[in-house]
Short mmCIF file of C-alpha atoms in Angstrom, two decimals:
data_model
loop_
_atom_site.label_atom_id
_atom_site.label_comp_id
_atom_site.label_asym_id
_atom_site.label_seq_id
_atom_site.Cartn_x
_atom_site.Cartn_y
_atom_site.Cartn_z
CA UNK A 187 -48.20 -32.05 -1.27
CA UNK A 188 -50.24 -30.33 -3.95
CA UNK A 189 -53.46 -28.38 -3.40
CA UNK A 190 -56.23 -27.44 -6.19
CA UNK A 191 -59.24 -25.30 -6.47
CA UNK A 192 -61.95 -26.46 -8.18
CA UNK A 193 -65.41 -24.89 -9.42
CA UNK A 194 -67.75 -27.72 -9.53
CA UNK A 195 -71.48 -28.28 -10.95
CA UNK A 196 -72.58 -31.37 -9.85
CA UNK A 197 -75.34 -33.38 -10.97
CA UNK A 198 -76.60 -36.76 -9.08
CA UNK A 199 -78.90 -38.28 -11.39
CA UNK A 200 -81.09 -41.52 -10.96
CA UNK A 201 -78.86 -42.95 -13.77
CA UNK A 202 -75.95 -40.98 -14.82
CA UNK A 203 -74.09 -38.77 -12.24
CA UNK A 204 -72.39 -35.43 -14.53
CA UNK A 205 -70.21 -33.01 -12.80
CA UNK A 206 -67.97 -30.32 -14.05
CA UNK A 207 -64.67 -29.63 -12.65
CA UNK A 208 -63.32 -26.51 -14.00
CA UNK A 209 -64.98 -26.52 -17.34
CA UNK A 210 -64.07 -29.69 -18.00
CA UNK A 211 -66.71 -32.77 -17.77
CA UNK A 212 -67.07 -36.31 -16.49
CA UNK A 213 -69.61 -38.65 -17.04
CA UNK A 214 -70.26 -41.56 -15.15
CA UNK A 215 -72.97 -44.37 -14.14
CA UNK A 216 -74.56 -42.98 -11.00
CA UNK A 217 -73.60 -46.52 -9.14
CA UNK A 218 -70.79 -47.94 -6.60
CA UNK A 219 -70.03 -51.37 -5.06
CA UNK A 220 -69.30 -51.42 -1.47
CA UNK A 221 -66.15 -53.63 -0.71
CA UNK A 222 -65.10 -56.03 2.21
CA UNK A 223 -61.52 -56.03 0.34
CA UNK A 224 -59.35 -54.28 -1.58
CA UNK A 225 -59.43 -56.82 -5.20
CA UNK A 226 -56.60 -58.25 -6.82
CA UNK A 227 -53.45 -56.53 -7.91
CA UNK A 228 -52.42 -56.40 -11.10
CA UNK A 229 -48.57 -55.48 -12.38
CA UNK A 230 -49.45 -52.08 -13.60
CA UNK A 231 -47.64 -48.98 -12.01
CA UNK A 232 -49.38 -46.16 -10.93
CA UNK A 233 -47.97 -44.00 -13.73
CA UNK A 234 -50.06 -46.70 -16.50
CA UNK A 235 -53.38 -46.04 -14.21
CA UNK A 236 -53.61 -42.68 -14.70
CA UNK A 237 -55.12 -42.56 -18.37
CA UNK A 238 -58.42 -44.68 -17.39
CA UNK A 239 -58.39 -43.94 -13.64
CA UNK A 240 -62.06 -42.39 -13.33
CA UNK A 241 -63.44 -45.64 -15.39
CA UNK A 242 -61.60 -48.02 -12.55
CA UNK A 243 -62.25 -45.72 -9.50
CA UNK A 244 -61.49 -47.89 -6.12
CA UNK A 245 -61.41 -45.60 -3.35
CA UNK A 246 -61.73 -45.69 0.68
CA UNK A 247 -64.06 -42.87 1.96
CA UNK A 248 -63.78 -41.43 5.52
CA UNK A 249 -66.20 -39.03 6.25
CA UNK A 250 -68.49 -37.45 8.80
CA UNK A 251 -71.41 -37.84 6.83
CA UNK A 252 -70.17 -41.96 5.48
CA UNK A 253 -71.15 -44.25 8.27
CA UNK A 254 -70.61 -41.92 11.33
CA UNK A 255 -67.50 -41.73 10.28
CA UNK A 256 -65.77 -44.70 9.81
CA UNK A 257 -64.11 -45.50 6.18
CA UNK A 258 -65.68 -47.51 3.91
CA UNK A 259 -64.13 -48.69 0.49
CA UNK A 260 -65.86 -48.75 -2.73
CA UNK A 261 -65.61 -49.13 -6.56
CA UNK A 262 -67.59 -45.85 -8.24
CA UNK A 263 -69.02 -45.62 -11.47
CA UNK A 264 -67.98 -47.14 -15.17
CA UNK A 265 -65.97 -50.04 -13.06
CA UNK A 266 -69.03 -50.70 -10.62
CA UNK A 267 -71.16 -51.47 -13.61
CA UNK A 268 -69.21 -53.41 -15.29
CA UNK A 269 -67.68 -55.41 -12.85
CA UNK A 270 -70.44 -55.62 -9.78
CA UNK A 271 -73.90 -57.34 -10.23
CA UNK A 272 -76.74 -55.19 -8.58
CA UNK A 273 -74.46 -51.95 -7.73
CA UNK A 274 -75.96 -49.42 -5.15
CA UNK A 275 -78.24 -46.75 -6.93
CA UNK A 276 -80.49 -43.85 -6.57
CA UNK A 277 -83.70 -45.30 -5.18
CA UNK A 278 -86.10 -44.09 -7.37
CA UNK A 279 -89.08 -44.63 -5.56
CA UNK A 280 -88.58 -44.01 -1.71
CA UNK A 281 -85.39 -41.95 -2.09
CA UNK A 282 -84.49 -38.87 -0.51
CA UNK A 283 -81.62 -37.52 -2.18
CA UNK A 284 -80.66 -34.94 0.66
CA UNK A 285 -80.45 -37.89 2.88
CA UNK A 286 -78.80 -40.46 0.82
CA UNK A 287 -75.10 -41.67 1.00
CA UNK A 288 -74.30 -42.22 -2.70
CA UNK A 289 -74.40 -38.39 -3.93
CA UNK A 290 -71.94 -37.86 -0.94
CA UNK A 291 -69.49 -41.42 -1.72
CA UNK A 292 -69.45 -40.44 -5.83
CA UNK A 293 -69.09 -36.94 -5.46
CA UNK A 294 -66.17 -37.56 -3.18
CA UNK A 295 -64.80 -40.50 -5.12
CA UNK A 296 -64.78 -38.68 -8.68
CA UNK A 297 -63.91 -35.62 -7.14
CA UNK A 298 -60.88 -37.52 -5.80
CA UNK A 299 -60.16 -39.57 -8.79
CA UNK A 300 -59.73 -36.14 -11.00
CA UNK A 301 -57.76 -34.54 -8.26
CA UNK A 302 -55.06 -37.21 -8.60
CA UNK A 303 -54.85 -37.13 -12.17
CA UNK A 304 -54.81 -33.02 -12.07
CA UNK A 305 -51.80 -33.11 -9.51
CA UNK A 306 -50.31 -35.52 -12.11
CA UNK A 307 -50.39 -33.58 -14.90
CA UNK A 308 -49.47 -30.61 -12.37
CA UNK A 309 -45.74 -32.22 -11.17
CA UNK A 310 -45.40 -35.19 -13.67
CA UNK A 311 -45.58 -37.72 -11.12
CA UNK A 312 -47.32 -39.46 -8.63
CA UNK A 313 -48.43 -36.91 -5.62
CA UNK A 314 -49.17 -39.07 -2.85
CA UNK A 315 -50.55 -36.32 -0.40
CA UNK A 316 -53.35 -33.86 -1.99
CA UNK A 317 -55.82 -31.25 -0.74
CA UNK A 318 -58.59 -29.94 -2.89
CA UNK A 319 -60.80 -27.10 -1.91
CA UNK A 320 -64.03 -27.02 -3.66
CA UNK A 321 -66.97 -24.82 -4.65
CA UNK A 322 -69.72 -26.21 -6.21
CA UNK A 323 -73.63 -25.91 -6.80
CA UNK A 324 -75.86 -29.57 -6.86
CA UNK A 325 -79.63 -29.53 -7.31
CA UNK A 326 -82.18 -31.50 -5.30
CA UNK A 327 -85.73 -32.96 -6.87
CA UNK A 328 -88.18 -30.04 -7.19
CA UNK A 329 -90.39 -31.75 -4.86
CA UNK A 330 -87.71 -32.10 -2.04
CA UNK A 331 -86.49 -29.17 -2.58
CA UNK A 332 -87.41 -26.76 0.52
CA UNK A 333 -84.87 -24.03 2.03
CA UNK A 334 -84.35 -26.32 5.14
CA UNK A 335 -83.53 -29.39 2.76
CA UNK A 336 -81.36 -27.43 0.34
CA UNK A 337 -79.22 -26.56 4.11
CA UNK A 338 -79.00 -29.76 5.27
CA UNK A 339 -78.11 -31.34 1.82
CA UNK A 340 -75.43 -28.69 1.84
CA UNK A 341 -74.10 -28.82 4.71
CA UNK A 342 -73.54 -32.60 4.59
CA UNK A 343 -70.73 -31.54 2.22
CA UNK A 344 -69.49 -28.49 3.67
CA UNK A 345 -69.23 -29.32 7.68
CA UNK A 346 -68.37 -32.44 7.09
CA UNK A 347 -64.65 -33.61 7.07
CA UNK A 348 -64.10 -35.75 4.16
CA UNK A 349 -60.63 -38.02 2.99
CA UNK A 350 -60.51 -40.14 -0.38
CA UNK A 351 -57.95 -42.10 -0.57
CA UNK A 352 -57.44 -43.24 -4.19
CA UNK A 353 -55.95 -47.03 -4.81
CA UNK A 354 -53.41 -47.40 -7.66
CA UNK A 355 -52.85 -50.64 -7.20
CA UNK A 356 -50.94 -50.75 -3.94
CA UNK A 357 -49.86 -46.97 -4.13
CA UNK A 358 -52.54 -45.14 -1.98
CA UNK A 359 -53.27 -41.28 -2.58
CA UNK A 360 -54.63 -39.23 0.06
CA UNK A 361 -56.70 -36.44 -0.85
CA UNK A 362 -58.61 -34.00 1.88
CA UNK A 363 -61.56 -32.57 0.26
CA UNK A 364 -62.83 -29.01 1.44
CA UNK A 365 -66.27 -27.60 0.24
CA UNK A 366 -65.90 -23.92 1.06
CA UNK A 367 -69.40 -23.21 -0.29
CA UNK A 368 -71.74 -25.18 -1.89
CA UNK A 369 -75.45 -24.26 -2.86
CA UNK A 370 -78.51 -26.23 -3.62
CA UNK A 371 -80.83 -25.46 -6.13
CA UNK A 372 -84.33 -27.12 -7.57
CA UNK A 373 -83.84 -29.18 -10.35
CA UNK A 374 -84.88 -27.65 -13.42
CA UNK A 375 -83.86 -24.29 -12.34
CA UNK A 376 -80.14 -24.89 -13.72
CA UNK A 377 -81.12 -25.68 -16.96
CA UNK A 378 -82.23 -22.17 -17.60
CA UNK A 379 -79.20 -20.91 -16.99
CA UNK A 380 -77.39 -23.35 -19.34
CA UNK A 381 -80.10 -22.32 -21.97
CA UNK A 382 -78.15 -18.39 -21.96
CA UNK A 383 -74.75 -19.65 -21.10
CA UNK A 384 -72.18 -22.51 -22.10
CA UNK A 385 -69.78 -23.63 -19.14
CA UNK A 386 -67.04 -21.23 -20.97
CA UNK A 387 -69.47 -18.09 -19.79
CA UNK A 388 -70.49 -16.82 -23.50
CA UNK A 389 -74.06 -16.79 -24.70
CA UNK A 390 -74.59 -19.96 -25.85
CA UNK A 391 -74.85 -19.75 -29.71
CA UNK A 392 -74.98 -23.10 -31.24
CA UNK A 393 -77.44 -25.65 -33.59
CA UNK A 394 -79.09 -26.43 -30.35
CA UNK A 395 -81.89 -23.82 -30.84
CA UNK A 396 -81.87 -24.26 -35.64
CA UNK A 397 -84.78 -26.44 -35.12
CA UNK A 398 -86.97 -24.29 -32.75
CA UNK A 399 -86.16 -21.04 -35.04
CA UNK A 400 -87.44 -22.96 -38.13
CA UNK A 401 -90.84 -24.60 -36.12
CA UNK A 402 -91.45 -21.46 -34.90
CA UNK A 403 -90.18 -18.72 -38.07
CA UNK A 404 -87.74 -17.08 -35.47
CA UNK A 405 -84.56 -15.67 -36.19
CA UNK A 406 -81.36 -15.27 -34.51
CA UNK A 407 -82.04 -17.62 -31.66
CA UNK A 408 -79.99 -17.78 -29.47
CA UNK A 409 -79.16 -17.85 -25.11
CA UNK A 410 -80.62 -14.42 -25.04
CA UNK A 411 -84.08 -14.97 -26.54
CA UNK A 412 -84.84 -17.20 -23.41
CA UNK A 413 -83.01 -14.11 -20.75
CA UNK A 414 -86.45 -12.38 -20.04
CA UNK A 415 -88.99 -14.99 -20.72
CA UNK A 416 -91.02 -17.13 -18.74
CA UNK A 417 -90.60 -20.80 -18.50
CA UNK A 418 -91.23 -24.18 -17.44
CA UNK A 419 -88.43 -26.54 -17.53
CA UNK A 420 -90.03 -29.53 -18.48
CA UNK A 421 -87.13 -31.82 -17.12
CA UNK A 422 -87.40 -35.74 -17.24
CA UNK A 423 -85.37 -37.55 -15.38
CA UNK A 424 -84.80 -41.41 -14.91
CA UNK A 425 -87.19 -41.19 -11.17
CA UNK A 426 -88.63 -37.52 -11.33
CA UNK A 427 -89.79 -35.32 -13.52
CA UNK A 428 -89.25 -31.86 -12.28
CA UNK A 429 -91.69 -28.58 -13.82
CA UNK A 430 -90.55 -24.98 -11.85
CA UNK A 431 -91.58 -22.12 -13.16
CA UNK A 432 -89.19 -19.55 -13.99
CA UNK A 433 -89.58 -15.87 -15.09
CA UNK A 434 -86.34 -15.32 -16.72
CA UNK A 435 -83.58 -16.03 -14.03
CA UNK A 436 -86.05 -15.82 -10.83
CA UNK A 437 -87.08 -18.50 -9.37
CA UNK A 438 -90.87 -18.82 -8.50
CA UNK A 439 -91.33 -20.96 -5.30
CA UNK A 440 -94.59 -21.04 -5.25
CA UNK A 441 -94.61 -22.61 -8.50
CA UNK A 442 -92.36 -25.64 -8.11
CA UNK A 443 -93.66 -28.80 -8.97
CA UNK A 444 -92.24 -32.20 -9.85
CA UNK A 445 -93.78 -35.99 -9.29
CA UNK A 446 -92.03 -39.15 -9.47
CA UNK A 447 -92.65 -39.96 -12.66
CA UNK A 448 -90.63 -40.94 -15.39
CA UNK A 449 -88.56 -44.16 -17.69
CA UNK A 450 -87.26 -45.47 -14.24
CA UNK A 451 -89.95 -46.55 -12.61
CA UNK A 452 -91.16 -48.11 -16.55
CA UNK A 453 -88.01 -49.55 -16.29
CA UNK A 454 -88.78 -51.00 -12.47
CA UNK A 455 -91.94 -52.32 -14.21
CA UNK A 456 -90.24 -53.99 -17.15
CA UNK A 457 -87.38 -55.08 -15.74
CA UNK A 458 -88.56 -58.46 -14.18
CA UNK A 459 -89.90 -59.24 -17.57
CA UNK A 460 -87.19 -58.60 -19.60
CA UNK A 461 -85.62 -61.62 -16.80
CA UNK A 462 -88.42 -63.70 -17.67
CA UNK A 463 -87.87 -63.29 -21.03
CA UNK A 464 -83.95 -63.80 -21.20
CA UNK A 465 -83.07 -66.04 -18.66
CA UNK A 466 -79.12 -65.62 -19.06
CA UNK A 467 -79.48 -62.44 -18.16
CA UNK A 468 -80.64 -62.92 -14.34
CA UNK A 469 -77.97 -61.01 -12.82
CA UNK A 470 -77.84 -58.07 -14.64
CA UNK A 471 -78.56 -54.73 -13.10
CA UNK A 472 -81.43 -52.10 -13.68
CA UNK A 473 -78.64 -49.75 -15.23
CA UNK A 474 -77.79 -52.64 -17.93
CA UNK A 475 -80.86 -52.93 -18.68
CA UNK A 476 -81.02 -49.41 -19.22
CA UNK A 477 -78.06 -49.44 -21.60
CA UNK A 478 -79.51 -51.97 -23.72
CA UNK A 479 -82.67 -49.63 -24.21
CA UNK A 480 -80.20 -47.08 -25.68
CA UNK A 481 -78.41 -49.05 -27.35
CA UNK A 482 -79.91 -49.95 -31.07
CA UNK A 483 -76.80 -52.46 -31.49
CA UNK A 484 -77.09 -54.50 -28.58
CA UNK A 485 -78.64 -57.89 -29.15
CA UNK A 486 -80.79 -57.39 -26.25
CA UNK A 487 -82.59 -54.07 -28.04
CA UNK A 488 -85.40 -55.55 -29.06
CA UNK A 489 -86.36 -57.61 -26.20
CA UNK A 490 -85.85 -54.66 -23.58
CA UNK A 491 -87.76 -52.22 -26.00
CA UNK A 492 -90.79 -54.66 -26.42
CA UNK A 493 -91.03 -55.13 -22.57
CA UNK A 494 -90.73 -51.16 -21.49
CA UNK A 495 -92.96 -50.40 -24.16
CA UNK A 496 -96.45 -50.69 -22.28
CA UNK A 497 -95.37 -49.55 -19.00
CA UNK A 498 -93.32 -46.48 -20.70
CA UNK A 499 -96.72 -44.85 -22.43
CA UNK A 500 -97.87 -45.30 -19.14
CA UNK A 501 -95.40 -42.44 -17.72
CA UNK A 502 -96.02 -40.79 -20.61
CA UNK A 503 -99.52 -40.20 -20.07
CA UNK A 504 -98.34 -39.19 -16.33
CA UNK A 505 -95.78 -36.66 -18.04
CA UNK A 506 -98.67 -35.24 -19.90
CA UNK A 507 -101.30 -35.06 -16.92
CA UNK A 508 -98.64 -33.60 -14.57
CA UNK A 509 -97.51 -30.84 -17.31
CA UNK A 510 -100.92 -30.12 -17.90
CA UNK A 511 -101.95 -29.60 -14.34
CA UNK A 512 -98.99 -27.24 -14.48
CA UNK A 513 -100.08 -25.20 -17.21
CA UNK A 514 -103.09 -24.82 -15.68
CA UNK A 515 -101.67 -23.88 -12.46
CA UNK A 516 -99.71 -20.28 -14.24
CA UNK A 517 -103.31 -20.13 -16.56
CA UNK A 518 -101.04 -20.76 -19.68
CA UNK A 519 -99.18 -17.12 -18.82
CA UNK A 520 -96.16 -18.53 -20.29
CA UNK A 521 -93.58 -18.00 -23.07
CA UNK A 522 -91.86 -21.62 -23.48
CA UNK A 523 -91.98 -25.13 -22.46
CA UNK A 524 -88.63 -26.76 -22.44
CA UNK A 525 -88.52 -30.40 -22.51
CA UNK A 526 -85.03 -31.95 -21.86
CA UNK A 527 -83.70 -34.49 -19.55
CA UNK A 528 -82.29 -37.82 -19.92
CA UNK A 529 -85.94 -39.50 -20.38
CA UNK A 530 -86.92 -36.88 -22.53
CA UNK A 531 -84.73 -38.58 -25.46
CA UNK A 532 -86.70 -42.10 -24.45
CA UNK A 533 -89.54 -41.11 -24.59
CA UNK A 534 -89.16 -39.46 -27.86
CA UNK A 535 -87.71 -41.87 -29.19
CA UNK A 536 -89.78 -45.11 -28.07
CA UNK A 537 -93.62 -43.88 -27.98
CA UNK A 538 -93.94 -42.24 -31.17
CA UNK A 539 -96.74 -40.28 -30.26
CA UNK A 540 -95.09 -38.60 -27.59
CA UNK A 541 -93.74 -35.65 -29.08
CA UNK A 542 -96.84 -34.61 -31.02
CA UNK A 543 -99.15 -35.33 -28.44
CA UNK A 544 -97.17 -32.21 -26.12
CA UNK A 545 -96.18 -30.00 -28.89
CA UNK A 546 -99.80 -30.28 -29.52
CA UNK A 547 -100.86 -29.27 -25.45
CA UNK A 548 -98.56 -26.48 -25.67
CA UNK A 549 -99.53 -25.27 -28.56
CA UNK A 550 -103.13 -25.17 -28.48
CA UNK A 551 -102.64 -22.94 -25.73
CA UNK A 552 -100.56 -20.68 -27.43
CA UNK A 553 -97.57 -21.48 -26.13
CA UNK A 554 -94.24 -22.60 -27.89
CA UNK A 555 -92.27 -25.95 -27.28
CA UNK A 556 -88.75 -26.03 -27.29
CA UNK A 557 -87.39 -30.01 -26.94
CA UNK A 558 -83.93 -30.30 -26.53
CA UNK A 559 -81.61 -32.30 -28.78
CA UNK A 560 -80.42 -35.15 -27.69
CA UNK A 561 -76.47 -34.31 -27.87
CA UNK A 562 -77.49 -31.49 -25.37
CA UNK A 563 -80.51 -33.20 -23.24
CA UNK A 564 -78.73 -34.74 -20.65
CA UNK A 565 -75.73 -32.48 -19.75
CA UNK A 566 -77.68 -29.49 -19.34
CA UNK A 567 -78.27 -29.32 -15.65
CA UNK A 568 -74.94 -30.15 -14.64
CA UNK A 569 -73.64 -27.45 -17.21
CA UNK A 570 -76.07 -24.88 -15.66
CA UNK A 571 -74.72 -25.85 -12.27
CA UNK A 572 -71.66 -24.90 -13.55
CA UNK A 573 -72.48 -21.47 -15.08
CA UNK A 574 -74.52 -20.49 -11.62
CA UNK A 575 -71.11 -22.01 -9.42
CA UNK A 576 -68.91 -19.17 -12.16
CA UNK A 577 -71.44 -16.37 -11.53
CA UNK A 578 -71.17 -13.43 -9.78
CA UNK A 579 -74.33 -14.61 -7.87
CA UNK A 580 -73.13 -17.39 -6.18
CA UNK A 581 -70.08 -15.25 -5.62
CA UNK A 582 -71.68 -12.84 -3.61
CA UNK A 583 -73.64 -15.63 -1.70
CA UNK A 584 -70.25 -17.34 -1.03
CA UNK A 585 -69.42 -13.90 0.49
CA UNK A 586 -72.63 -13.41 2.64
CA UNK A 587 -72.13 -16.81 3.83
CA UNK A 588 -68.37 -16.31 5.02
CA UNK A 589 -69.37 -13.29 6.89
CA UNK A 590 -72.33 -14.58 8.50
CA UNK A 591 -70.16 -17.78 9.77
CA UNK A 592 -67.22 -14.92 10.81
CA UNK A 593 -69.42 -12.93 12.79
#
């Protein structure tokens, strides 16, 4: 029996689903395959599984909040994609991510996964019995966040009773999973504080902020030019695009704002074409297609680029409008736009115009536009879900929240 503690951020995208476990993170396809059977076995031990364990996750779920709690077994992630046609995904268009089961099955799953290779690594074998007890802060779409939704959402993960067990071949692991506290904020509102902090707690000081200096003849950029000024978070996702306003840490709630907009639902649009157009390729899932817009050395680049490209400066108009009608909504009193967000580098780099055309709406209003890099982009939220989770804020609501359950 082994038991960890971990400090989680945790973010569920559309596509990708990121989450920190003590400082260190994992990166997955935001997918799983639901199973009727364990699949074959092959001759490795359990001891060989260990290395590439999170990118061929099979686990069985029992949990209060997974089918009225009855178990279910499913492949998560990398080997869902790769293995599965037409995985389960975020539904981009009717989802409502406080409700749905797949943050709760791949949270649970990776958070299993790394628990068995950490109480590996801990005793230098195979630990067949495991408890993990977990803090961690998730986000919800801007426009589903509410105070009642952020509860519920939470809740789901920490009164719920929840048990992973983790398939090495025919050697199951058991592992109870415990949130203790777990807090929901707005998307976009972590990003600001990844923008001051790295996951390691120091002001973030890096090349991420050498081209906004220069645009903008700045100097000595760094997290703590952004501590007292007022922002939007421009963040585009794969299915939303989220726009809060925030006046350096504080959260205005009046101001929140996101649509369902972004390169998913282009993607939605384009995919049945791209079909049409490659008729091998009939069984492949929205998330390949996806990877083969990312991917300049596919084969199927081209092709997926020409299809998406109408229906993608579609949502980029819609970006624009909906920023716009932001800007107009806080009468331009603002410091910075920050554009980041896993569309964000699609956009960029697909509709050339893109950039200019919102550098140029910020600016003519005398505000400055800082647009992420794309090595930093996409991480961001769940690193600023970590930093909140390792503050002394959500410390002291952790606190409040034990007492008020005590008395």
């Amino acid at each position: 029996m082994v038991e960890l503690n971990y400090k989680a951020g945790n973010d569920n995208g559309n596509s990708e689903h990121d989450i920190i476990l003590n400082g260190h993170l994992i990166k997955q396809p935001n997918v799983y395959k639901e199973l009727n059977q364990l699949p074959y076995v092959d001759n490795k031990t359990p001891e060989e599984l260990i290395p590439n364990l999170l990118e061929n996750l099979i686990v069985t779920v029992q949990s209060s909040e997974v089918y009225g709690g009855k178990s279910g077994t499913f492949v998560i992630g990398e080997k869902a994609m790769k293995e599965h046609a037409n995985p389960t995904s975020m539904r981009v268009r009717r989802g409502k991510k406080y409700r749905e089961l797949l943050p709760i099955i791949n949270t649970l799953g990776v958070i299993g996964g790394q628990a068995v290779i950490d109480a590996y690594q801990q005793k230098n074998q195979i630990v067949e019995d495991i408890t993990v007890k977990v803090d961690m802060t998730t986000a919800l779409p801007a426009m589903q966040w509410n105070p009642e939704n952020a509860e519920s959402f939470a809740k789901r993960f920490m009164d719920g009773s929840h048990r992973v067990t983790v398939h090495l071949n025919n050697t199951p692991v058991h592992v109870k999973v415990i949130f203790e506290y777990v807090y929901v904020q707005a998307e976009g509102v972590p990003y600001v504080f990844a923008l001051q902090k790295g996951i390691n707690g120091e002001v973030r000081k890096s090349d991420m902020f050498s081209e906004f200096a220069k645009t903008y003849n700045l100097h000595d950029v760094d997290g703590k030019w952004f501590l007292k000024k007022r922002v939007i978070p421009l963040d585009i996702g794969d299915g939303t695009t989220e726009a809060p306003v925030l006046d350096g840490f504080k959260f205005l709630s009046s101001l929140v704002d996101g649509e369902k907009i972004g390169p998913g639902h282009a993607i939605e649009e384009a995919f049945g074409k791209f079909k049409q157009d490659n008729p091998g390729l009939d069984k492949i899932s929205r998330q390949d297609y996806s990877r083969y817009l990312k991917d300049p050395s596919s084969r199927y680049h081209d092709s997926a680029v020409t299809c998406m490209l109408p229906f993608l400066r579609s949502e980029c108009e819609n970006v624009l409008d909906f920023l716009e009608r932001q800007l107009d909504a806080v009468k331009n009193e603002l410091d910075v736009v920050c554009v980041y967000g896993g569309g964000s580098i699609l956009m960029r780099k697909i509709v050339e115009t893109f950039y200019e055309d919102i550098k140029d709406m910020v600016e003519d209003r005398g505000i400055k536009l800082f647009y992420t890099p794309t090595e930093y982009a996409v991480t961001l939220n769940a690193e600023g879900l970590y930093v909140f989770t390792t503050s002394k804020i959500f410390k002291d609501l952790k606190e409040h929240h034990d007492h008020a359950v005590k008395s």
